Short mmCIF file of C-alpha atoms and ligand atoms in Angstrom, two decimals:
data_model
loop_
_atom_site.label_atom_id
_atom_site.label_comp_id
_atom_site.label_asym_id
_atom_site.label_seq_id
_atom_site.Cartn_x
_atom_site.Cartn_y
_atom_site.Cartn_z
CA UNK R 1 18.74 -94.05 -3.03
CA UNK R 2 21.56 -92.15 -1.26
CA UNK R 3 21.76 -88.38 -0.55
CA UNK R 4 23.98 -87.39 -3.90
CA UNK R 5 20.79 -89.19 -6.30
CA UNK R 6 18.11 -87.61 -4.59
CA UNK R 7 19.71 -84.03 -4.32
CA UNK R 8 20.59 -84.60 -8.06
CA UNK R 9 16.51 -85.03 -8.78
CA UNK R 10 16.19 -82.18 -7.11
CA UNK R 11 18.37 -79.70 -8.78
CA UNK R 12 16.48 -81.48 -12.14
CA UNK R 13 13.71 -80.69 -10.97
CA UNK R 14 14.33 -77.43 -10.28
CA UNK R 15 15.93 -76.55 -14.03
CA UNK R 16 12.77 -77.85 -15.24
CA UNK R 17 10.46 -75.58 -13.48
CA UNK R 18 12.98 -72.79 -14.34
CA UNK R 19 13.29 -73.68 -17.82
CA UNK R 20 9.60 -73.31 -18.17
CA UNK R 21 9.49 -70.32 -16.34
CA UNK R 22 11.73 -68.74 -19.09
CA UNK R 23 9.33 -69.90 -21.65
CA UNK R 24 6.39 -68.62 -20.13
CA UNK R 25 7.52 -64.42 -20.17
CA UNK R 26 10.01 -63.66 -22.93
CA UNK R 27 13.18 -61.93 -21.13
CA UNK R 28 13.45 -58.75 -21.01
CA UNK R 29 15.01 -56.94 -24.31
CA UNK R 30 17.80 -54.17 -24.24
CA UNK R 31 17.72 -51.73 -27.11
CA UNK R 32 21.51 -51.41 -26.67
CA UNK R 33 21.93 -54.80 -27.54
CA UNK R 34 19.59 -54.49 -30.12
CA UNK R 35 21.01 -52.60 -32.20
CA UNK R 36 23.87 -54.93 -32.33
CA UNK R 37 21.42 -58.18 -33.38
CA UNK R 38 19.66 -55.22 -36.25
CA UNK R 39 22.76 -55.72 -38.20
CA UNK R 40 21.35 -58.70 -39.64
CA UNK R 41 18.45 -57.39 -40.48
CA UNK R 42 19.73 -54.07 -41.98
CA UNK R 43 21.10 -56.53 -45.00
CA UNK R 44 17.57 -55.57 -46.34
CA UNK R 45 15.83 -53.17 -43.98
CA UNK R 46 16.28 -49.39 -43.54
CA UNK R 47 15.34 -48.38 -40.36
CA UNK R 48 16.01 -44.58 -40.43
CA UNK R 49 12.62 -43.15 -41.65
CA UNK R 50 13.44 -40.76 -44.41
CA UNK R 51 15.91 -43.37 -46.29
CA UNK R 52 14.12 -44.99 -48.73
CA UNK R 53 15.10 -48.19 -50.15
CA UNK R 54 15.79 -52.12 -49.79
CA UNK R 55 14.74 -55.36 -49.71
CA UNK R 56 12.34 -55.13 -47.50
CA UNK R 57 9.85 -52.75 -45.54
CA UNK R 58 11.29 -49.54 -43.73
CA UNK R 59 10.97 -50.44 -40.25
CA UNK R 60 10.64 -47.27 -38.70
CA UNK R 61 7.92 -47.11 -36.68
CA UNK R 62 6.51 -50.91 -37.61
CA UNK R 63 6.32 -51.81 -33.58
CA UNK R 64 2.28 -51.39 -33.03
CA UNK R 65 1.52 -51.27 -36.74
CA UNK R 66 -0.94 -53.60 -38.03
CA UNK R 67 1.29 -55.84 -40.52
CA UNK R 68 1.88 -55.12 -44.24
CA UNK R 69 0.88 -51.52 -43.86
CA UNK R 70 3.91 -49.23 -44.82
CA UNK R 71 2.84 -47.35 -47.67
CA UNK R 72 4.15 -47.42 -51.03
CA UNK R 73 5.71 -51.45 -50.04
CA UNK R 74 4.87 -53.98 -52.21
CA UNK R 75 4.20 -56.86 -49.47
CA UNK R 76 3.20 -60.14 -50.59
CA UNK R 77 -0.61 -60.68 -50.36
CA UNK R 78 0.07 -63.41 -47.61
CA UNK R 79 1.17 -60.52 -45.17
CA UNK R 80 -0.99 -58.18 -46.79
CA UNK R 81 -3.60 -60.64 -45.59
CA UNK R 82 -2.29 -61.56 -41.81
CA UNK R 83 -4.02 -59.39 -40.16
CA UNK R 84 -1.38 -59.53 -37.55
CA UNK R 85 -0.35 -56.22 -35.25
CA UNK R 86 3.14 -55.81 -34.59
CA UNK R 87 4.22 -56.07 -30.37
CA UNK R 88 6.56 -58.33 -28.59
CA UNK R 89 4.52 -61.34 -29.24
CA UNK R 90 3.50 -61.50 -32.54
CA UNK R 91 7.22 -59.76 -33.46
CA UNK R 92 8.94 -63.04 -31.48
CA UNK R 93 6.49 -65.62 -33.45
CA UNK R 94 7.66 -63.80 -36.60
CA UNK R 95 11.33 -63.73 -35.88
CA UNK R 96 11.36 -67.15 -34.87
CA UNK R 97 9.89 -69.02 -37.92
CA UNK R 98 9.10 -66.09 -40.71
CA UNK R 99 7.49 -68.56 -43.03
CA UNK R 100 5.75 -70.51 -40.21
CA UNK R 101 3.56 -67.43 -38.99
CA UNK R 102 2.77 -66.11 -42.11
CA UNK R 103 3.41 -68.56 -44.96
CA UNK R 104 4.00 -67.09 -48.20
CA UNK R 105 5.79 -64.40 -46.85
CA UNK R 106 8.56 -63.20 -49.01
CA UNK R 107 10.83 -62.21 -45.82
CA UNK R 108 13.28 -65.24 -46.38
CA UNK R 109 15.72 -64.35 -43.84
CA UNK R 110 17.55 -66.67 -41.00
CA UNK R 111 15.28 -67.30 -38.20
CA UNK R 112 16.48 -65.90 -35.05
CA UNK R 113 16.20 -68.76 -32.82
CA UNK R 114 17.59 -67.15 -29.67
CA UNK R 115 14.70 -65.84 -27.62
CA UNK R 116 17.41 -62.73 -26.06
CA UNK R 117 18.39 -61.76 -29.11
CA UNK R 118 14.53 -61.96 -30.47
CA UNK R 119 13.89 -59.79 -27.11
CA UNK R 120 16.45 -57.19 -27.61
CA UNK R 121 15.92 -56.40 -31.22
CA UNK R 122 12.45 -56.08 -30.73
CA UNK R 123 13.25 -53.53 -28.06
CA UNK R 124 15.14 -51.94 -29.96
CA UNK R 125 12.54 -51.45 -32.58
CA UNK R 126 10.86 -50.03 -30.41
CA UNK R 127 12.17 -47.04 -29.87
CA UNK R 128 12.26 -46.33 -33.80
CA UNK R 129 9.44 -44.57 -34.39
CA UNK R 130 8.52 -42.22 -36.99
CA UNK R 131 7.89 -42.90 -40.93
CA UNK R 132 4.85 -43.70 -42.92
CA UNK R 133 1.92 -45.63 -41.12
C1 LIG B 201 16.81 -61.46 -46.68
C2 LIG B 201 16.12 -60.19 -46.43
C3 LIG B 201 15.53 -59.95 -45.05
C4 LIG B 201 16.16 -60.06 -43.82
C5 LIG B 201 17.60 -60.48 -43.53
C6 LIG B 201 15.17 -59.66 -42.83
N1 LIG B 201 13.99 -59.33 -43.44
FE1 LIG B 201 12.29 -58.68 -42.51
N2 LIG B 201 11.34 -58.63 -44.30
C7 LIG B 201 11.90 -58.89 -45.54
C8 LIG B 201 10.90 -58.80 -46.58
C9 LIG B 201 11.12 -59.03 -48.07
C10 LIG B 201 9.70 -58.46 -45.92
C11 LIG B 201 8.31 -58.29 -46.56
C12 LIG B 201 7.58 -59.62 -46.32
C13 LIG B 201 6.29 -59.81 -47.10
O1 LIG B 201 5.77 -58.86 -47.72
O2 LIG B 201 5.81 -60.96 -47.09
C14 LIG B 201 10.00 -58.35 -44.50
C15 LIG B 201 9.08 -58.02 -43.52
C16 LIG B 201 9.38 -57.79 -42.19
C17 LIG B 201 8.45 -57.33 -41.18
C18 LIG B 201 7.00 -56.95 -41.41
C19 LIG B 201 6.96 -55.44 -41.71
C20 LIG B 201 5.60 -54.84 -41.91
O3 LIG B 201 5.59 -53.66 -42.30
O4 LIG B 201 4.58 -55.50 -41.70
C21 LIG B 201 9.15 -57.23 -40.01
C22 LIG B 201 8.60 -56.78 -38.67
C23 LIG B 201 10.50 -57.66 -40.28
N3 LIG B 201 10.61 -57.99 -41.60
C24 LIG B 201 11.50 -57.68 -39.34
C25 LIG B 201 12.79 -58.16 -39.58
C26 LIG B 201 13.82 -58.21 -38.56
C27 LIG B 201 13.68 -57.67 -37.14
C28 LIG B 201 14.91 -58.78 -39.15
C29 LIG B 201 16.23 -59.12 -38.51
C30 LIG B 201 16.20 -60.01 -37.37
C31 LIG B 201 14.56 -59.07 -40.53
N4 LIG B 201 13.26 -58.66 -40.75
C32 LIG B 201 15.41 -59.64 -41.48
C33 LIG B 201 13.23 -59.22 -45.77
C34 LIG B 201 14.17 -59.48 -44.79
#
């Protein structure tokens, strides 16, 4: 083996262990950025608290609310059943693969398969608070 093949297996090797790494602890989100990836959400979500309306739940406040919980929503009894509390974890499985986590769910939008993007709307959820528990 010469010197170029073995420092290529290195440098492999390294990507690898990086690679997992970055699977391990979801990056860090920015808000700012957030905001940005919450334009295709807002299709059917409202986000500001006191506007009623849309497709789908007001998600004001939803970050640390147990799932299916916004009053006067009419979820779908599979996430009225999850039992699932919103944080970054369970927010990231759900983003990911809506129908996967909870199947039956009636949120039939485009997974967001970029873990960043999944990061940084979910941080910038979280600073939406307010509206009905
Ligand atoms: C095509 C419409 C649509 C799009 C686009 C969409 N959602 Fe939803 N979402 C829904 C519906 C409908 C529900 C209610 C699901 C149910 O009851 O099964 C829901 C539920 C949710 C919930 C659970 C709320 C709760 O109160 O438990 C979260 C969190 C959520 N969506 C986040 C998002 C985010 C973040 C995006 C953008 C990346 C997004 N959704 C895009 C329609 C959509």
């Amino acid at each position: 083996m010469n010197r170029n093949v073995i420092w290529g297996l290195i440098g492999g090797a390294t990507a690898i262990v990086a690679g997992a790494a970055a699977l391990a602890a979801p990056p860090p989100g920015n808000a700012v950025k957030g905001k940005a990836v919450f334009a295709r959400c807002a299709v059917c979500h409202r986000i500001d608290p006191v506007v009623a309306g849309g497709i789908g739940p007001n998600l004001a406040g939803v970050y640390g609310r147990p799932a299916g919980q916004r009053a006067g929503y009419a979820y779908s009894p599979a996430m009225r059943a999850a039992h699932i509390k919103w944080d970054e974890a369970t927010l990231s499985r759900f983003l990911a693969g809506p129908g996967k986590m909870v199947p039956g769910t009636k949120m039939m939008a485009t997974p967001v398969t970029d873990a960043q993007d999944r990061a940084d709307v979910i941080a910038f959820l979280k600073t939406v608070g307010g509206g009905a528990k």
